Coordinates of C-alpha atoms and ligand atoms in Angstrom, one line a residue:
X95 CA 0.0 0.0 0.0
X96 CA 1.3 3.5 -0.9
X97 CA 1.4 6.0 1.9
X98 CA 1.2 9.8 1.3
X99 CA 3.0 12.6 3.1
X100 CA 4.4 16.1 2.5
X101 CA 8.0 15.2 3.2
X102 CA 9.9 11.9 3.6
X103 CA 13.1 12.3 5.6
X104 CA 15.4 9.5 4.8
X105 CA 17.7 8.7 7.7
X106 CA 16.9 9.0 11.4
X107 CA 20.4 9.9 12.8
X108 CA 21.1 13.4 14.2
X109 CA 20.6 15.1 10.8
X110 CA 17.2 13.4 10.2
X111 CA 16.0 14.3 13.7
X112 CA 17.1 17.9 13.3
X113 CA 15.1 18.0 10.1
X114 CA 12.1 16.4 11.9
X115 CA 12.3 19.1 14.6
X116 CA 12.2 21.9 12.1
X117 CA 9.5 20.3 9.8
X118 CA 7.3 19.9 12.9
X119 CA 7.8 23.6 13.8
X120 CA 6.9 24.5 10.3
X121 CA 3.7 22.4 10.6
X122 CA 4.5 20.1 7.6
X123 CA 3.3 16.5 7.5
X124 CA 6.4 14.3 7.4
X125 CA 7.7 10.7 8.0
X126 CA 11.2 9.7 9.0
X127 CA 12.4 6.4 7.6
X128 CA 15.6 4.9 9.2
X129 CA 17.4 1.7 8.2
X130 CA 18.8 1.0 11.7
X131 CA 16.5 -1.0 13.9
X132 CA 17.2 1.3 16.9
X133 CA 17.7 5.0 17.5
X134 CA 21.1 6.7 17.5
X135 CA 22.3 6.7 13.9
X136 CA 26.0 5.9 13.5
X137 CA 26.7 6.7 17.2
X138 CA 25.4 3.2 18.1
X139 CA 28.1 1.6 16.0
X140 CA 31.1 3.5 17.2
X141 CA 33.9 2.0 19.3
X142 CA 33.7 1.5 23.1
X143 CA 36.1 4.2 24.2
X144 CA 35.0 7.0 21.8
X145 CA 34.2 10.3 23.4
X146 CA 32.9 13.5 21.8
X147 CA 35.5 16.2 21.1
X148 CA 33.2 18.9 22.5
X149 CA 31.4 19.1 25.9
X150 CA 27.7 18.1 25.9
X151 CA 26.3 21.7 25.8
X152 CA 28.3 22.2 22.5
X153 CA 27.0 19.0 21.0
X154 CA 23.3 19.7 21.0
X155 CA 20.5 19.5 18.4
X156 CA 18.0 22.3 18.0
X157 CA 15.6 22.9 20.9
X158 CA 17.2 20.9 23.6
X159 CA 20.7 21.0 25.2
X160 CA 22.3 17.7 25.5
X161 CA 22.4 16.9 29.3
X162 CA 25.9 16.6 30.8
X163 CA 27.2 13.0 31.4
X164 CA 28.0 12.4 35.0
X165 CA 31.8 12.4 35.6
X166 CA 32.6 13.2 31.9
X167 CA 33.5 16.5 30.3
X168 CA 33.3 14.9 26.9
X169 CA 30.3 12.5 26.7
X170 CA 30.8 9.0 25.2
X171 CA 29.0 7.6 22.2
X172 CA 26.4 5.8 24.4
X173 CA 25.4 9.1 26.0
X174 CA 24.8 10.5 22.5
X175 CA 22.6 7.5 21.6
X176 CA 20.6 8.1 24.8
X177 CA 20.2 11.7 23.9
X178 CA 19.1 11.0 20.4
X179 CA 16.7 8.3 21.7
X180 CA 15.2 10.8 24.1
X181 CA 15.1 13.6 21.4
X182 CA 13.0 11.4 19.1
X183 CA 10.5 10.8 22.0
X184 CA 10.6 14.4 23.3
X185 CA 9.5 15.8 19.9
X186 CA 7.3 12.9 18.9
X187 CA 9.2 12.3 15.7
X188 CA 8.0 8.7 15.4
X189 CA 10.8 7.5 13.3
X190 CA 10.1 4.2 11.4
X191 CA 13.2 2.2 12.3
X192 CA 14.2 -0.8 10.3
X193 CA 13.1 0.7 7.1
X194 CA 15.8 1.0 4.3
X195 CA 15.0 3.3 1.4
X196 CA 16.1 1.7 -1.8
X197 CA 15.2 4.3 -4.4
X198 CA 13.7 7.7 -4.9
X199 CA 12.1 8.4 -8.3
X200 CA 10.2 11.3 -9.9
X201 CA 6.5 10.6 -10.5
X202 CA 5.0 13.8 -12.0
X203 CA 4.4 16.3 -9.1
X204 CA 5.4 13.7 -6.5
X205 CA 8.5 11.8 -5.5
X206 CA 8.1 8.1 -5.1
X207 CA 10.1 6.7 -2.2
X208 CA 10.6 2.9 -2.3
X209 CA 11.7 1.2 0.9
X210 CA 12.1 -2.4 1.8
X211 CA 8.9 -2.1 3.9
X212 CA 6.7 -0.1 1.5
X213 CA 6.2 2.9 -0.7
X214 CA 5.7 6.5 0.1
X215 CA 4.4 9.3 -2.3
X216 CA 5.8 12.6 -1.1
X217 CA 5.9 16.2 -2.2
X218 CA 9.5 16.5 -1.1
X219 CA 12.4 14.5 0.3
X220 CA 15.2 15.3 2.7
X221 CA 18.0 12.8 2.5
X222 CA 20.0 12.5 5.7
X223 CA 21.7 9.1 5.3
X224 CA 25.1 10.0 6.5
X225 CA 28.4 8.4 5.5
X226 CA 28.9 5.6 8.0
X227 CA 27.5 2.9 5.6
X228 CA 30.1 3.9 2.9
X229 CA 33.6 3.5 4.4
X230 CA 36.3 4.6 2.1
X231 CA 39.6 2.7 1.6
X232 CA 42.3 4.1 -0.7
X233 CA 43.7 2.1 -3.6
X234 CA 47.1 1.1 -2.4
X235 CA 49.0 -1.6 -4.3
X236 CA 49.0 -5.1 -2.8
X237 CA 45.7 -4.7 -0.9
X238 CA 44.4 -8.0 -2.2
X239 CA 47.7 -9.8 -1.6
X240 CA 47.8 -9.0 2.1
X241 CA 47.1 -12.2 4.1
X242 CA 46.3 -10.5 7.4
X243 CA 43.1 -8.8 8.5
X244 CA 41.9 -5.4 7.1
X245 CA 39.3 -3.4 8.9
X246 CA 37.9 0.1 8.6
X247 CA 37.0 2.6 11.4
X248 CA 33.4 1.2 11.2
X249 CA 34.6 -2.3 12.2
X250 CA 36.7 -1.2 15.2
X251 CA 35.2 -1.8 18.7
X252 CA 37.9 -2.3 21.3
X253 CA 41.7 -2.7 21.7
X254 CA 41.1 -6.1 23.5
X255 CA 40.3 -7.6 20.1
X256 CA 43.9 -7.0 19.0
X257 CA 45.9 -8.2 22.1
X258 CA 49.2 -9.7 21.0
X259 CA 48.9 -8.4 17.5
X260 CA 51.0 -6.0 15.3
X261 CA 48.6 -3.4 14.0
X262 CA 49.0 -0.6 11.5
X263 CA 46.5 2.3 11.8
X264 CA 46.3 4.4 8.6
X265 CA 44.9 7.9 8.8
X266 CA 45.9 11.3 10.3
X267 CA 42.4 12.5 11.2
X268 CA 40.6 12.3 14.6
X269 CA 39.5 8.7 14.1
X270 CA 43.0 7.5 13.2
X271 CA 44.5 9.3 16.2
X272 CA 41.9 8.1 18.6
X273 CA 42.1 4.5 17.5
X274 CA 45.9 4.5 17.5
X275 CA 45.8 6.0 21.0
X276 CA 43.3 3.4 22.2
X277 CA 45.5 0.5 20.9
X278 CA 48.7 2.0 22.2
X279 CA 47.4 2.6 25.7
X280 CA 46.2 -1.0 25.9
X281 CA 49.8 -2.1 26.3
X282 CA 49.2 -5.5 24.6
X283 CA 49.2 -4.3 21.0
X284 CA 52.2 -3.3 18.9
X285 CA 50.9 -0.3 17.1
X286 CA 52.3 1.7 14.1
X287 CA 50.4 4.8 13.1
X288 CA 50.9 6.1 9.6
X289 CA 49.6 9.4 8.1
X290 CA 49.8 11.0 4.8
X291 CA 50.9 14.3 6.3
X292 CA 52.5 14.9 9.7
X293 CA 49.6 14.9 12.1
X294 CA 48.4 18.4 13.3
X295 CA 47.3 18.4 17.0
X296 CA 45.3 21.3 18.3
X297 CA 46.6 22.8 21.5
X298 CA 45.5 20.9 24.6
X299 CA 43.2 23.7 25.8
X300 CA 41.3 23.8 22.5
X301 CA 38.6 21.3 21.7
X302 CA 35.9 20.7 19.0
X303 CA 34.3 24.0 19.8
X304 CA 37.2 25.6 17.8
X305 CA 36.4 23.5 14.8
X306 CA 32.8 24.7 15.0
X307 CA 34.0 28.3 15.3
X308 CA 36.1 27.7 12.1
X309 CA 33.0 26.4 10.3
X310 CA 30.9 29.4 11.5
X311 CA 33.6 31.8 10.4
X312 CA 33.6 30.2 7.0
X313 CA 29.9 30.4 6.6
X314 CA 29.9 34.1 7.6
X315 CA 32.8 34.8 5.2
X316 CA 30.9 33.0 2.4
X317 CA 27.7 35.0 3.1
X318 CA 29.7 38.2 3.0
X319 CA 31.7 37.3 0.0
X320 CA 35.1 37.2 1.9
X321 CA 37.8 34.6 1.6
X322 CA 39.6 35.3 4.9
X323 CA 38.2 33.0 7.6
X324 CA 40.9 33.3 10.3
X325 CA 40.6 31.1 13.3
X326 CA 42.9 29.0 15.5
X327 CA 42.1 25.6 13.9
X328 CA 41.6 23.9 10.6
X329 CA 38.9 21.2 10.2
X330 CA 41.6 18.5 9.7
X331 CA 43.2 19.1 13.0
X332 CA 43.3 16.5 15.7
X333 CA 41.6 17.3 19.0
X334 CA 43.7 16.3 21.9
X335 CA 41.0 14.4 23.8
X336 CA 42.3 12.8 27.0
X337 CA 43.3 9.4 25.5
X338 CA 45.0 11.0 22.5
X339 CA 46.8 13.4 24.9
X340 CA 47.9 10.6 27.2
X341 CA 49.3 8.5 24.3
X342 CA 51.0 11.4 22.8
X343 CA 52.6 12.5 26.1
X344 CA 53.8 9.0 26.7
X345 CA 55.5 9.1 23.2
X346 CA 53.2 6.3 22.0
X347 CA 51.7 8.4 19.3
X348 CA 54.4 9.2 16.8
X349 CA 53.4 8.9 13.1
X350 CA 55.3 7.5 10.2
X351 CA 54.6 8.2 6.5
X352 CA 52.1 5.9 4.8
X353 CA 53.6 2.8 3.3
X354 CA 53.7 2.5 -0.5
X355 CA 52.3 -1.1 -0.7
X356 CA 51.0 -4.0 1.2
X357 CA 52.8 -7.4 0.9
X358 CA 51.5 -10.8 1.8
X359 CA 52.9 -10.5 5.3
X360 CA 52.8 -6.8 6.0
X361 CA 53.7 -3.4 4.5
X362 CA 56.6 -1.9 2.6
X363 CA 57.6 1.8 2.5
X364 CA 59.0 3.7 -0.5
X365 CA 62.5 3.5 0.9
X366 CA 62.3 -0.4 0.8
X367 CA 61.9 -0.9 4.6
X368 CA 59.3 -3.4 5.6
X369 CA 57.2 -4.4 8.7
X370 CA 55.4 -7.6 9.5
X371 CA 51.8 -6.8 10.3
X372 CA 48.8 -8.9 11.5
X373 CA 46.1 -6.2 11.0
X374 CA 45.6 -3.0 9.0
X375 CA 42.9 -0.6 10.3
X376 CA 41.9 2.0 7.6
X377 CA 40.8 5.2 9.3
X378 CA 40.6 6.8 5.8
X379 CA 37.2 8.4 5.8
X380 CA 33.8 7.9 4.3
X381 CA 31.8 8.8 1.2
X382 CA 28.2 10.0 1.2
X383 CA 25.6 7.2 1.2
X384 CA 23.5 8.4 -1.8
X385 CA 22.8 5.2 -3.8
X386 CA 19.0 5.5 -3.1
X387 CA 19.0 8.8 -5.1
X388 CA 20.6 7.3 -8.2
X389 CA 17.3 7.2 -10.2
X390 CA 17.2 11.0 -10.0
X391 CA 20.5 11.3 -12.0
X392 CA 21.8 14.2 -10.0
X393 CA 25.4 13.1 -9.3
X394 CA 28.2 15.6 -9.9
X395 CA 31.9 15.4 -9.2
X396 CA 33.4 13.3 -6.4
X397 CA 30.1 11.3 -6.0
X398 CA 28.4 14.3 -4.6
X399 CA 25.1 15.9 -5.6
X400 CA 25.6 19.6 -6.5
X401 CA 23.7 21.7 -3.9
X402 CA 22.7 25.3 -3.3
X403 CA 22.7 25.4 0.5
X404 CA 20.9 22.1 1.2
X405 CA 18.8 22.1 -1.9
X406 CA 19.8 19.8 -4.8
X407 CA 20.5 22.0 -7.8
X408 CA 18.9 19.6 -10.2
X409 CA 15.8 18.7 -8.1
X410 CA 14.3 21.5 -5.9
X411 CA 12.1 19.0 -4.1
X412 CA 15.2 17.3 -2.7
X413 CA 17.3 18.6 0.2
X414 CA 20.5 17.0 1.6
X415 CA 21.5 17.3 5.2
X416 CA 24.6 16.1 7.0
X417 CA 27.3 14.4 4.8
X418 CA 29.8 17.3 5.0
X419 CA 30.4 21.0 4.5
X420 CA 29.0 20.9 1.0
X421 CA 25.5 20.7 2.5
X422 CA 26.3 23.6 5.0
X423 CA 29.2 24.4 7.2
X424 CA 29.6 21.8 10.0
X425 CA 26.4 20.1 8.9
X426 CA 27.9 16.7 9.8
X427 CA 28.3 17.7 13.4
X428 CA 25.7 17.6 16.2
X429 CA 25.8 21.3 16.9
X430 CA 26.2 22.3 13.3
X431 CA 23.3 20.5 11.7
X432 CA 20.6 22.6 13.3
X433 CA 21.0 25.6 11.1
X434 CA 21.0 23.8 7.7
X435 CA 18.0 21.7 9.0
X436 CA 16.1 24.9 9.7
X437 CA 17.0 26.3 6.3
X438 CA 15.8 23.1 4.5
X439 CA 12.5 23.1 6.4
X440 CA 11.9 26.8 5.7
X441 CA 12.7 26.3 2.0
X442 CA 10.4 23.3 1.7
X443 CA 7.6 25.2 3.5
X444 CA 8.0 28.0 1.0
X445 CA 8.0 25.5 -1.9
X446 CA 5.0 23.5 -0.8
X447 CA 2.7 26.2 0.5
Ligands
FAD18 P1 24.3 9.0 10.7 O1 24.5 9.2 12.1 O2 25.2 8.1 10.0 O3 22.8 8.6 10.5 C1 22.3 8.2 9.2 C2 21.1 7.4 9.4 O4 20.6 7.1 8.2 C3 21.4 6.0 10.1 O5 20.6 5.8 11.2 C4 21.2 5.0 9.0 O6 20.6 3.8 9.4 C5 20.2 5.7 8.1 N1 20.3 5.3 6.7 C6 21.4 5.2 5.9 N2 21.0 4.8 4.6 C7 19.6 4.7 4.7 C8 18.7 4.4 3.7 N3 19.0 4.1 2.4 N4 17.4 4.3 4.1 C9 17.0 4.6 5.3 N5 17.9 5.0 6.3 C10 19.2 5.0 6.0 N6 30.4 15.2 15.5 C11 30.3 16.0 16.6 O7 29.5 16.9 16.6 N7 31.1 15.8 17.7 C12 32.0 14.8 17.8 O8 32.7 14.6 18.7 C13 32.1 13.9 16.6 N8 33.0 12.8 16.7 C14 33.0 11.9 15.6 C15 33.8 10.8 15.7 C16 33.8 9.9 14.7 C17 34.7 8.7 14.7 C18 33.0 10.1 13.5 C19 33.0 9.1 12.4 C20 32.2 11.2 13.4 C21 32.2 12.1 14.5 N9 31.4 13.3 14.4 C22 31.3 14.1 15.5 C23 30.7 13.6 13.2 C24 29.1 13.4 13.1 O9 28.5 13.9 14.3 C25 28.7 12.0 12.7 O10 29.3 11.6 11.5 C26 27.2 11.9 12.6 O11 26.8 10.7 13.1 C27 26.5 12.2 11.3 O12 25.1 12.2 11.5 P2 24.0 11.9 10.3 O13 22.7 11.9 10.9 O14 24.4 12.7 9.2 O15 24.4 10.4 9.9

């Protein structure tokens, strides 16, 4: 049976919930469809020791400050899941969990949203499917020859799984630094951390709030037609959260350049030196999960859909939220997604009324 609504929001992580909050405020009829069987988006899949890089109050969705977590300045992933679960209930967003959207198609004045549990006919769609389901691993020679185990950030849960192993962590971003630190502090894992560029650590007294300030400064500069954004941080910098700081201060977190190829038993660097390795963990980022939008033929460069703000340039009834800065500065962070969500809800209200 086909169901009818004004707006289908695809994805019930933080971006989908922020969209729901603002659609509700605008008085639009909407449905949120989410592939995960439980609330929390990608936070429910992150590793055990992960902590946010900003305090709770600076990690909040629109309308309701995230409560502080007892005994923690930087809340853990479980606390974020609890917050998102309560947020869903607080605003009556009635997310349909366990519903994966397979395709969105044009059907005259409506968009048809086909999911594994049914079909929706909508006047507009907000896609907020994140990147967690599309881990990216670079093409490095020998990857298929390597006889050991290869994982991505999305597969990592705990250092205990690697006790007694020689592990290479690839990637100079926050995930790579945090996972390398987690393994190094365990004491039972022989860790090598490799990064494309020397890792850039933020000063210890600066946390994720500085990254948000950078994004805000960029947005303002764009709005005012300026190119100077200033700021103390760049978005690629590593926040020295307590475990990263502890590992760095104990000289356990020194990075080497990335190897040039994998061998059956390990890795080889460009200078010919080699290391035996049991496991490679690729902390090499993500791509936007957009395959459900393929029938709309909107793809541009780098697998992205060209947008004007959050609106798809080639389909004004479609907005994209989260994913990265190309859908709004800091829109892939908890505190940053509120503003683009509000803009998308306002734009759709203007379009549909
Ligand atoms: P997700 O949380 O991935 O949610 C997407 C939802 O869409 C999921 O529930 C999924 O099931 C669903 N979905 C996917 N495909 C479909 C489909 N076809 N049909 C239906 N549903 C679908 N941000 C901060 O603000 N502070 C931090 O400290 C911070 N730390 C981070 C640490 C790590 C390791 C990572 C990876 C990210 C971190 N971020 C942080 C960034 C950001 O907050 C997350 O990436 C965030 O989870 C993105 O939210 P989202 O709602 O866009 O996507």
